[in-house]
N, CA, C and O atoms as CSV, one atom per row, in Angstrom:
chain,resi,resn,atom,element,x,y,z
A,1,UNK,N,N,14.729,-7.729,1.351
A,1,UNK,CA,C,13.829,-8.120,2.407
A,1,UNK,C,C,12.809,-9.133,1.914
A,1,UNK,O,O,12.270,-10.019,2.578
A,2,UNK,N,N,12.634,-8.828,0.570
A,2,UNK,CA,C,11.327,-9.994,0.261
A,2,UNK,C,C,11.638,-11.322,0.110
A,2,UNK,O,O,10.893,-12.257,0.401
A,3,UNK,N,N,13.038,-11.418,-0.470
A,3,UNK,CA,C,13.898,-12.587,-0.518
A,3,UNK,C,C,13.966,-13.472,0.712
A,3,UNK,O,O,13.751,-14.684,0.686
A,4,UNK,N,N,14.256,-12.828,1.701
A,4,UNK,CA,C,14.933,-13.352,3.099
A,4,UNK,C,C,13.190,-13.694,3.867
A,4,UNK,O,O,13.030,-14.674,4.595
A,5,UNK,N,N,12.331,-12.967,3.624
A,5,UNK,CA,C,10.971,-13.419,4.492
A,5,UNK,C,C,10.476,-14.143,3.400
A,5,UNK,O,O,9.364,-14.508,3.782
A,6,UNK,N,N,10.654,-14.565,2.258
A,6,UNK,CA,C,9.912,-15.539,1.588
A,6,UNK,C,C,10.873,-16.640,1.740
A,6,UNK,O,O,10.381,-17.671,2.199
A,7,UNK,N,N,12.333,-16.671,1.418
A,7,UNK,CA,C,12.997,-17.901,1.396
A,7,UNK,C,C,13.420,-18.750,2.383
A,7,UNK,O,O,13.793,-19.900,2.151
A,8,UNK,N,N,13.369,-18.054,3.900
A,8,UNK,CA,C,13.943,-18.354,5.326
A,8,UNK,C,C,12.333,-18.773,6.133
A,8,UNK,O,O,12.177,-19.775,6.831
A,9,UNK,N,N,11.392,-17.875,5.868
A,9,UNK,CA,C,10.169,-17.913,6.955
A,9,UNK,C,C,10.514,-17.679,7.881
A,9,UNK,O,O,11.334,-16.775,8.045
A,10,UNK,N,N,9.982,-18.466,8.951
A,10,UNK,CA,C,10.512,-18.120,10.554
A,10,UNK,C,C,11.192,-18.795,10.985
A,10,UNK,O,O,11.251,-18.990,12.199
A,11,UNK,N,N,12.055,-19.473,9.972
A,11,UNK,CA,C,12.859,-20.325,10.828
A,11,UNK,C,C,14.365,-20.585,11.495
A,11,UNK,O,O,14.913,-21.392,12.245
A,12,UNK,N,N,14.704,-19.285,10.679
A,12,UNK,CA,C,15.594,-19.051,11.494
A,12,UNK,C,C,15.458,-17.179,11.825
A,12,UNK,O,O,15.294,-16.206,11.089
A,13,UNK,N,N,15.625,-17.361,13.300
A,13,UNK,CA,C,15.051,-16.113,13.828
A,13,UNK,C,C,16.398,-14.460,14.036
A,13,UNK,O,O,16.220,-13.447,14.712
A,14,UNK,N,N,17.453,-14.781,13.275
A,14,UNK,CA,C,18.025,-13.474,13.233
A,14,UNK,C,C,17.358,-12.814,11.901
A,14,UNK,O,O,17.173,-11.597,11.875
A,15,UNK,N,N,17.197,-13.184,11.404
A,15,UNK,CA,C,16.442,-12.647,9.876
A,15,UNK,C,C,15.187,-12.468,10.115
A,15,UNK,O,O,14.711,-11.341,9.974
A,16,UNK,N,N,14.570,-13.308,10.437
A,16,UNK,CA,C,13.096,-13.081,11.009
A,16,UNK,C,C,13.141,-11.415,12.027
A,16,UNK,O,O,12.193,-10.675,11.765
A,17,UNK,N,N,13.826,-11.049,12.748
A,17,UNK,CA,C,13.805,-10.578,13.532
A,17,UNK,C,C,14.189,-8.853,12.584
A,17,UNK,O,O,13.632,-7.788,12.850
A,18,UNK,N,N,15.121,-9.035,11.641
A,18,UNK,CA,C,15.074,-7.629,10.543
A,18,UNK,C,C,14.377,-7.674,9.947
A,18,UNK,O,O,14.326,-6.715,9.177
A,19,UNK,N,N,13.281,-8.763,9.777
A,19,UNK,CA,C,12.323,-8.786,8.155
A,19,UNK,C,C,11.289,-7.938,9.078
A,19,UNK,O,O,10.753,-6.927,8.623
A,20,UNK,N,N,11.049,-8.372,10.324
A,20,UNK,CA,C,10.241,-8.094,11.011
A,20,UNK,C,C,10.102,-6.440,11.266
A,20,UNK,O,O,9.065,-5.801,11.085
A,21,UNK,N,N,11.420,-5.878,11.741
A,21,UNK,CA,C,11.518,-4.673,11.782
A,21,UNK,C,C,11.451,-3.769,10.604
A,21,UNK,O,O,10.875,-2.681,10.612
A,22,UNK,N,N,11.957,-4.188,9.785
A,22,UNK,CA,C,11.626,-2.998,8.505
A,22,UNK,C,C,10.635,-3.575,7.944
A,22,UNK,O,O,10.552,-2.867,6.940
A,23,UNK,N,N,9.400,-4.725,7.790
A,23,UNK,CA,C,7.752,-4.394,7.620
A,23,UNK,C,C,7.131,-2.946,9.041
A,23,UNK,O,O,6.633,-1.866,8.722
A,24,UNK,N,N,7.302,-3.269,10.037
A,24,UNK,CA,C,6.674,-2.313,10.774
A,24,UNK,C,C,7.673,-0.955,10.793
A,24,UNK,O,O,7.215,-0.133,11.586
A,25,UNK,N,N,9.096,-0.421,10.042
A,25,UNK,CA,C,9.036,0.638,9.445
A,25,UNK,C,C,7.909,1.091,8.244
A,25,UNK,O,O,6.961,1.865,8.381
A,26,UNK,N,N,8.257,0.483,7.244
A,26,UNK,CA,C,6.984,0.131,6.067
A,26,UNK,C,C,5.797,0.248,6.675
A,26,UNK,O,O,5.127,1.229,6.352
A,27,UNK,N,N,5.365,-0.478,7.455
A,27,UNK,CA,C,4.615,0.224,8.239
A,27,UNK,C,C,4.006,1.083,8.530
A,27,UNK,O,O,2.872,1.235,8.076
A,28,UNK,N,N,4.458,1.769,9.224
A,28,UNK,CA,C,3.998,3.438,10.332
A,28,UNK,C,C,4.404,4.168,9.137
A,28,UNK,O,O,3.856,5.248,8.918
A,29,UNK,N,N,5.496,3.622,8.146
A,29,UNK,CA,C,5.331,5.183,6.833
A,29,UNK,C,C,4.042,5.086,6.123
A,29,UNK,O,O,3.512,6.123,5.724
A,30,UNK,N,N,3.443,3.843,5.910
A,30,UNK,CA,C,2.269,4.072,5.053
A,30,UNK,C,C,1.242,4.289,5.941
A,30,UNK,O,O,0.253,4.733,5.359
A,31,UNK,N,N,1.081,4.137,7.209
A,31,UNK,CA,C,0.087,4.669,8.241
A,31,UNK,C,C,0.393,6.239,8.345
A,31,UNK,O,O,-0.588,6.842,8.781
A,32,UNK,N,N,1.027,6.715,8.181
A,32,UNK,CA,C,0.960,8.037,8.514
A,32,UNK,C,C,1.063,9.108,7.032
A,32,UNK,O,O,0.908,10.318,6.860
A,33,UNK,N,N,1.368,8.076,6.228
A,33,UNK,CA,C,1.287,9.244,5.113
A,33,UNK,C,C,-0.581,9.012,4.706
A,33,UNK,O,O,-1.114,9.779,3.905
A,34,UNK,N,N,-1.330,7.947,5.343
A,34,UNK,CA,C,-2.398,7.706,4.914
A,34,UNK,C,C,-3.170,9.023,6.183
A,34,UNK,O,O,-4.177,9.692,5.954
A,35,UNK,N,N,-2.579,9.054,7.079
A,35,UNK,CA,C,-3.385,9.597,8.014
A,35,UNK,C,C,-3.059,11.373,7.730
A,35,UNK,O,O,-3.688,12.276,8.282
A,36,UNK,N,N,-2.123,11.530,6.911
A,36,UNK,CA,C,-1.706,12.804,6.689
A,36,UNK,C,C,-2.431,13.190,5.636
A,36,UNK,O,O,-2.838,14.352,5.609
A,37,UNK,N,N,-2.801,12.079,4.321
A,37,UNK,CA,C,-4.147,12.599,3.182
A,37,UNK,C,C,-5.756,12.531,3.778
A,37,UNK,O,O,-6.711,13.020,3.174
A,38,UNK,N,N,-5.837,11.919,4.907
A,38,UNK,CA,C,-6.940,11.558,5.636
A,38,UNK,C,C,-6.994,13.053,6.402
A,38,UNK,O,O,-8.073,13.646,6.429
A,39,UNK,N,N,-6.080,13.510,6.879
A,39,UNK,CA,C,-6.096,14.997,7.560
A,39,UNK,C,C,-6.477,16.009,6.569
A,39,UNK,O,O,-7.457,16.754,6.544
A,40,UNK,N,N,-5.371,15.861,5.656
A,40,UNK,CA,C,-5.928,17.202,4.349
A,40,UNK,C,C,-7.286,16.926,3.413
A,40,UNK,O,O,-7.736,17.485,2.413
A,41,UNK,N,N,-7.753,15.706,4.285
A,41,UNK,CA,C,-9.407,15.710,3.463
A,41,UNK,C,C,-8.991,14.803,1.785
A,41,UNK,O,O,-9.641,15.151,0.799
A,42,UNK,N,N,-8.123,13.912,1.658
A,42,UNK,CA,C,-8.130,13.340,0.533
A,42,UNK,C,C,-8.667,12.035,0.671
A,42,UNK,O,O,-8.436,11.368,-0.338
A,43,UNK,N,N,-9.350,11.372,1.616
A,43,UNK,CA,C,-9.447,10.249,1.471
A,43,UNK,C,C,-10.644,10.173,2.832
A,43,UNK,O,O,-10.577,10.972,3.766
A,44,UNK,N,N,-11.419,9.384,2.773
A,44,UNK,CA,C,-12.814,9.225,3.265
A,44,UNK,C,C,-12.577,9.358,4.874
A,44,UNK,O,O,-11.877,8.500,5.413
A,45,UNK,N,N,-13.109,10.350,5.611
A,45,UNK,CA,C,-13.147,10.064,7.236
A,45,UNK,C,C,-13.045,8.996,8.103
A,45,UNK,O,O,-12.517,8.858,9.206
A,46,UNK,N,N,-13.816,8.090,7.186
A,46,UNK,CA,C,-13.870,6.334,7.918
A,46,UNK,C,C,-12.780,5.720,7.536
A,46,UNK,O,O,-12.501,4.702,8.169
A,47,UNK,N,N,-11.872,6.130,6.435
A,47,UNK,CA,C,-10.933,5.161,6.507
A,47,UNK,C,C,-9.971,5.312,7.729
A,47,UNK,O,O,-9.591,6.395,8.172
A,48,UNK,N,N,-9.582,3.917,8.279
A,48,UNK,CA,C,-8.714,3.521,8.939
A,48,UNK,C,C,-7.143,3.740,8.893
A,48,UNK,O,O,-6.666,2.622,9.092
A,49,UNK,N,N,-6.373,4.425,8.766
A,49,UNK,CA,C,-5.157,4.322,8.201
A,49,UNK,C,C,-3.962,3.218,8.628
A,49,UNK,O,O,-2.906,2.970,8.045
A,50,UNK,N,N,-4.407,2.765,9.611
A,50,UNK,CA,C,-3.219,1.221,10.296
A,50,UNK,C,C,-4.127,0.141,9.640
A,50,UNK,O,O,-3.576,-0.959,9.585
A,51,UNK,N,N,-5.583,0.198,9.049
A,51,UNK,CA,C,-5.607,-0.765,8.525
A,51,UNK,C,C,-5.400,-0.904,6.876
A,51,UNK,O,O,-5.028,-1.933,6.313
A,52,UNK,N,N,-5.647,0.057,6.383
A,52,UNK,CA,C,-5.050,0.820,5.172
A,52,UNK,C,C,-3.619,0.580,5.255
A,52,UNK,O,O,-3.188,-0.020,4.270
A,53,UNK,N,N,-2.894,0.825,6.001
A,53,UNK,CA,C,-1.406,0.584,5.842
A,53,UNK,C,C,-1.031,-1.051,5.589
A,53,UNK,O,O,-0.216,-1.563,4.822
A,54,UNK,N,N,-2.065,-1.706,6.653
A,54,UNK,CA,C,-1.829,-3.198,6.494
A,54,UNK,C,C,-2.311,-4.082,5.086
A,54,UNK,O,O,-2.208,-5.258,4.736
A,55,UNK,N,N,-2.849,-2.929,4.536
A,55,UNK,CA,C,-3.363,-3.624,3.136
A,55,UNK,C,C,-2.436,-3.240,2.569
A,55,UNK,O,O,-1.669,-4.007,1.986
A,56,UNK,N,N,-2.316,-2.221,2.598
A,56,UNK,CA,C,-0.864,-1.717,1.397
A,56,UNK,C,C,0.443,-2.401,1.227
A,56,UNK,O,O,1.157,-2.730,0.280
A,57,UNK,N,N,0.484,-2.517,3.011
A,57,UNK,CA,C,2.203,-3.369,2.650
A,57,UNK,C,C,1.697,-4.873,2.217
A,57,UNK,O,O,2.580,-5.425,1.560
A,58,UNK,N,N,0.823,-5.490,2.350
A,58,UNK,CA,C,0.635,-6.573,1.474
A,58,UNK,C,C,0.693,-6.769,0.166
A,58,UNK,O,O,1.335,-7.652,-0.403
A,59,UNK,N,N,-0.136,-5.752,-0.434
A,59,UNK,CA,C,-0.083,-5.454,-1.703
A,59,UNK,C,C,1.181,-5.329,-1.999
A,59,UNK,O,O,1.504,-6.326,-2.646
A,60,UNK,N,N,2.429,-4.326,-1.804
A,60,UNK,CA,C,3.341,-3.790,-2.146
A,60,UNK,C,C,4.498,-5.166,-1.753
A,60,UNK,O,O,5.532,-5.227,-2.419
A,61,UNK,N,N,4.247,-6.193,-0.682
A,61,UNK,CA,C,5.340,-7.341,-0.905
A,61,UNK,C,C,4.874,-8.355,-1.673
A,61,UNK,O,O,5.471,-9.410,-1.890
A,62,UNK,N,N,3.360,-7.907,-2.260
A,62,UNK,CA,C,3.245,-9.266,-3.163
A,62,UNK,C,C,3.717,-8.837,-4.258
A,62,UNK,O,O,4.263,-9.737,-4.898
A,63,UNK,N,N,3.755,-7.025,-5.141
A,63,UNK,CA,C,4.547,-6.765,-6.087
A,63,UNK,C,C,5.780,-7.071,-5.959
A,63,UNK,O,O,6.318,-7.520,-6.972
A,64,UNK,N,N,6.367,-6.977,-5.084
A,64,UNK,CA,C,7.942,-7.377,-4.913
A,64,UNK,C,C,8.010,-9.019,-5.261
A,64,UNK,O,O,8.839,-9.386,-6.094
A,65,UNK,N,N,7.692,-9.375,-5.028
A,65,UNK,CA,C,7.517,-11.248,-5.057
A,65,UNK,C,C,6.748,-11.517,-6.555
A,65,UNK,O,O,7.000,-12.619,-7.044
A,66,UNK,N,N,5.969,-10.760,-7.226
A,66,UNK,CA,C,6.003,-10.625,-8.842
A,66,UNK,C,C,6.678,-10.225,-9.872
A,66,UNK,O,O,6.624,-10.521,-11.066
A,67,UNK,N,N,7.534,-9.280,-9.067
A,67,UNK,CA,C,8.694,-8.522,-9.545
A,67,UNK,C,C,9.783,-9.337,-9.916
A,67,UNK,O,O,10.432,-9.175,-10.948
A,68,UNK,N,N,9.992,-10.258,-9.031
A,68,UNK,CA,C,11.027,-11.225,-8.782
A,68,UNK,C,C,10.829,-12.366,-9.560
A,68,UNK,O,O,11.725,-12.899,-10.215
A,69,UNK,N,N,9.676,-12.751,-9.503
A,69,UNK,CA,C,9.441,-13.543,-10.287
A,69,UNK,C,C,9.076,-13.270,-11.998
A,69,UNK,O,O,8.481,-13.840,-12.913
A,70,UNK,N,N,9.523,-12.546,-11.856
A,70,UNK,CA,C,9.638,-12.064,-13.514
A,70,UNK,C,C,7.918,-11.601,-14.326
A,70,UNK,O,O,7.640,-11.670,-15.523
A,71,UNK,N,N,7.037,-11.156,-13.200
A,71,UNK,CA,C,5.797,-10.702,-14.128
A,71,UNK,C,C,6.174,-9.655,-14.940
A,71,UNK,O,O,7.188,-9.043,-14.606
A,72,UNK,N,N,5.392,-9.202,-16.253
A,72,UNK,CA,C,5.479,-8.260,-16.487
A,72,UNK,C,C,5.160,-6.664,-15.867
A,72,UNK,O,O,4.215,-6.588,-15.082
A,73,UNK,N,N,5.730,-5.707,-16.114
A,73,UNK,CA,C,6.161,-4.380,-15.048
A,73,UNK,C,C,4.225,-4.059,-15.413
A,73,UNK,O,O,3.440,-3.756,-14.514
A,74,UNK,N,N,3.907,-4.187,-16.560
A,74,UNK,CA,C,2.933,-3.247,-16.492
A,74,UNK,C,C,1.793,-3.757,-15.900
A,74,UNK,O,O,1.025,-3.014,-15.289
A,75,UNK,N,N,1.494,-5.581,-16.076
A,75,UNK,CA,C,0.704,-6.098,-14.830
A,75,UNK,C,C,0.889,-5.601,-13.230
A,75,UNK,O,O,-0.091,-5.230,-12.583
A,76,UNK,N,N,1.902,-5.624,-12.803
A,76,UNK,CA,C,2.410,-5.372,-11.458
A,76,UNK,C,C,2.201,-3.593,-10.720
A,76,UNK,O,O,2.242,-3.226,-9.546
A,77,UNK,N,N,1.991,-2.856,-11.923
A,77,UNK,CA,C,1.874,-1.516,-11.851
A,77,UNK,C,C,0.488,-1.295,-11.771
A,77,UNK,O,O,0.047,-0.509,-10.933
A,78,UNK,N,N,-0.320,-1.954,-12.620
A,78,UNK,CA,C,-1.870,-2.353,-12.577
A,78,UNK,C,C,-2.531,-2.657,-11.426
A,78,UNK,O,O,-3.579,-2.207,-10.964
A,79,UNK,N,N,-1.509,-3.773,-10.889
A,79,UNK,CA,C,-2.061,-4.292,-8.846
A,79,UNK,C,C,-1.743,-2.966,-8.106
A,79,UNK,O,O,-2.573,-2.473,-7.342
A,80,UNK,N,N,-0.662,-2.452,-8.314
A,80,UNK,CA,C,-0.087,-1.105,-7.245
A,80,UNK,C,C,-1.828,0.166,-7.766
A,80,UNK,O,O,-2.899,0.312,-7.176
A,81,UNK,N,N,-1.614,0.416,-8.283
A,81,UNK,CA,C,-2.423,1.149,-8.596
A,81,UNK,C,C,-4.516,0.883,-8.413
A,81,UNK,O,O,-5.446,1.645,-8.148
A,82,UNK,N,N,-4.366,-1.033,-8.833
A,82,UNK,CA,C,-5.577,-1.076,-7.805
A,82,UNK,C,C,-5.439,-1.114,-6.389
A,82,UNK,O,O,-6.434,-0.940,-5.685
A,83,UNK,N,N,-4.467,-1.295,-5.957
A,83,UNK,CA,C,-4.331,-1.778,-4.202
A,83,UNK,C,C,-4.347,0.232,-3.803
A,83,UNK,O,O,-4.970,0.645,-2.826
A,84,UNK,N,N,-3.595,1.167,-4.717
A,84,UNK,CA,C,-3.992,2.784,-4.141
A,84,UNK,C,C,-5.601,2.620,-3.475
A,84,UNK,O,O,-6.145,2.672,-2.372
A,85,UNK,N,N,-6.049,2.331,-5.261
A,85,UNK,CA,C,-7.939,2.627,-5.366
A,85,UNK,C,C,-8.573,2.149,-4.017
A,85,UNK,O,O,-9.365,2.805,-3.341
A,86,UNK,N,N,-8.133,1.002,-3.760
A,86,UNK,CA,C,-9.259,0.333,-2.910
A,86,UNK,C,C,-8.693,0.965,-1.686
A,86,UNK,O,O,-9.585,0.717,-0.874
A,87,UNK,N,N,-7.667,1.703,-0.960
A,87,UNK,CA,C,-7.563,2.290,0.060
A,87,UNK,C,C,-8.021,3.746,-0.260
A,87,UNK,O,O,-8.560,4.450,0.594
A,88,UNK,N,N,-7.822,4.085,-1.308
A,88,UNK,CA,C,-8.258,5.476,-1.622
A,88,UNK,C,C,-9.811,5.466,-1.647
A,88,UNK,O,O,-10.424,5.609,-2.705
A,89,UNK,N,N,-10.483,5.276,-0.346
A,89,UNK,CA,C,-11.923,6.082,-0.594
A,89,UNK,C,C,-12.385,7.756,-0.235
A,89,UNK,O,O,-12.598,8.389,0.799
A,90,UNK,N,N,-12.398,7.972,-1.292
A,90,UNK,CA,C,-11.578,9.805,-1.301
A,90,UNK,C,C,-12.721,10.152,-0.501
A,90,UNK,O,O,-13.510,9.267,-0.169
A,91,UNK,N,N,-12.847,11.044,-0.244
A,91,UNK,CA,C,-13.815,11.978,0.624
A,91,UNK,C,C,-14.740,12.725,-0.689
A,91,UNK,O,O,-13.992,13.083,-1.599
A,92,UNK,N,N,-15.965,12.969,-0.897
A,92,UNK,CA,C,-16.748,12.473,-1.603
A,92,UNK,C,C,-16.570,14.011,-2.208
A,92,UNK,O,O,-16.861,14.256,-3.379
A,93,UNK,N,N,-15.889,15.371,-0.981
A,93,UNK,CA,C,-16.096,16.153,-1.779
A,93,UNK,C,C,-14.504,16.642,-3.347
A,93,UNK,O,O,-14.482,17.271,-4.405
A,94,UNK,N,N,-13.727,16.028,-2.691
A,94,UNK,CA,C,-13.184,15.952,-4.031
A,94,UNK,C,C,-13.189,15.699,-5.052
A,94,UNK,O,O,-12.550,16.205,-5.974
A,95,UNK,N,N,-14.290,14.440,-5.057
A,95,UNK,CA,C,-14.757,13.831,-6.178
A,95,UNK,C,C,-15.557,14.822,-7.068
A,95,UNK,O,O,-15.483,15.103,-8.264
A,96,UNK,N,N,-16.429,15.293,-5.948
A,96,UNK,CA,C,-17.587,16.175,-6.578
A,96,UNK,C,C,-17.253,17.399,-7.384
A,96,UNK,O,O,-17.990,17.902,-8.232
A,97,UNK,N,N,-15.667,17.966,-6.909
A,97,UNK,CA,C,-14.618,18.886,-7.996
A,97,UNK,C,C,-14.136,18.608,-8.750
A,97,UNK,O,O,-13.259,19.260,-9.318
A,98,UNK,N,N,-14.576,17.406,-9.069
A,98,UNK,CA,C,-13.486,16.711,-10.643
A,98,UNK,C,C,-12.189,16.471,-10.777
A,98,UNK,O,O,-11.553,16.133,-11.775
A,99,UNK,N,N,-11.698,16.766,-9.191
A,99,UNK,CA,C,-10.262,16.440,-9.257
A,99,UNK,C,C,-9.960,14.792,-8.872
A,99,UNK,O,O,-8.805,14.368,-8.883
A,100,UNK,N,N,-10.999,14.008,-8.567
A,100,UNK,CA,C,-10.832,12.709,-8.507
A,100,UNK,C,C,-12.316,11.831,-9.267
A,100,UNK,O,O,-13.426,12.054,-8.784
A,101,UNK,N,N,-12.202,11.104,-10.159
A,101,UNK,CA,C,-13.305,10.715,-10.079
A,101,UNK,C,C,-14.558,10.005,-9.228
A,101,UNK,O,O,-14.263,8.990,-8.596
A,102,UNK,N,N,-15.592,10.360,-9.189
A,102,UNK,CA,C,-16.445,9.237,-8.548
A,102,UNK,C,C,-16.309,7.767,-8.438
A,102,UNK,O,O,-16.586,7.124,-9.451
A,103,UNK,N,N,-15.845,6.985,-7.150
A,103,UNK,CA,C,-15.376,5.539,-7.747
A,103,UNK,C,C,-13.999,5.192,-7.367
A,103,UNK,O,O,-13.517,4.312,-6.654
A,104,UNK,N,N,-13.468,6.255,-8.134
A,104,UNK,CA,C,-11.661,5.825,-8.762
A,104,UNK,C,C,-11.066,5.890,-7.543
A,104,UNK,O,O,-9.877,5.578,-7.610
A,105,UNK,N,N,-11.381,6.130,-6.635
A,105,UNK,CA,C,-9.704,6.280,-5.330
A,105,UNK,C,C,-8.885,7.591,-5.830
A,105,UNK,O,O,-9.206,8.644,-6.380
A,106,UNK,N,N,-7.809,7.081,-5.425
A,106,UNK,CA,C,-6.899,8.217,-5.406
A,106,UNK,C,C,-6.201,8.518,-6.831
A,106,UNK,O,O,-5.970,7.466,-7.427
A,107,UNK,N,N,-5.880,9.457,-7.402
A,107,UNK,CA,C,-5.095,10.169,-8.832
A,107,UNK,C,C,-4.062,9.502,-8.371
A,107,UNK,O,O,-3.521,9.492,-7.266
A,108,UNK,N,N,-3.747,8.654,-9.874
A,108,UNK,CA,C,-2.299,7.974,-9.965
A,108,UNK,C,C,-1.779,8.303,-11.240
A,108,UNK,O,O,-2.556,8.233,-12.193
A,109,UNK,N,N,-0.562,8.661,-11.440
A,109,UNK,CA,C,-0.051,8.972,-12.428
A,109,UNK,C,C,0.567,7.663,-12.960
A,109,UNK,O,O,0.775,6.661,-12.276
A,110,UNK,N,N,0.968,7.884,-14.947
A,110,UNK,CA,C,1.242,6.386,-15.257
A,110,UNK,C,C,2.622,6.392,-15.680
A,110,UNK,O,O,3.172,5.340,-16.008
């Protein structure tokens, strides 16, 4: 998919038209798994989760498009993991249990 929406654009519209549909699968999965840690209290009341989702899949097709272009894995794992943080504004009382730090967003494993 990252191939075909970076190398085609919009210009020719049968491809346009699947690139299109599986971003807004990608989509509603990262909107709702955001709204499902937002329910169990992992992530700040105010966050937005459709706009949280729209940051994420950005983040996650610009790793694909670094990927491709041959960055190294552990730079590219570095962006995934800041692009969690900055949607992860945890809800302050998890922080305050030490199970997330103050700051950090969400627990990412390496």
């Amino acid at each position: 998919m990252c191939n075909t929406a970076v190398e085609l654009g919009p210009a020719d519209e049968a491809p346009v038209r699947v690139v299109s549909a599986h971003f807004r699968r990608l989509h509603a999965a990262l909107a709702r798994a955001l709204r499902n840690a937002k329910r169990r209290g992992e992530l700040s009341p105010g966050l937005e989760p459709g706009r949280g989702a729209d940051f994420l899949l950005g983040v996650l097709q610009g790793a694909f498009v670094l990927v491709r272009g041959g960055q190294h894995p552990e730079t590219v794992s570095g962006i995934l993991r800041s692009g969690l943080r900055a949607v992860g504004d945890v809800h302050p009382w998890l922080a305050s249990r030490g199970r997330i730090p103050p700051g950090r967003g969400l627990p990412m494993r390496r």
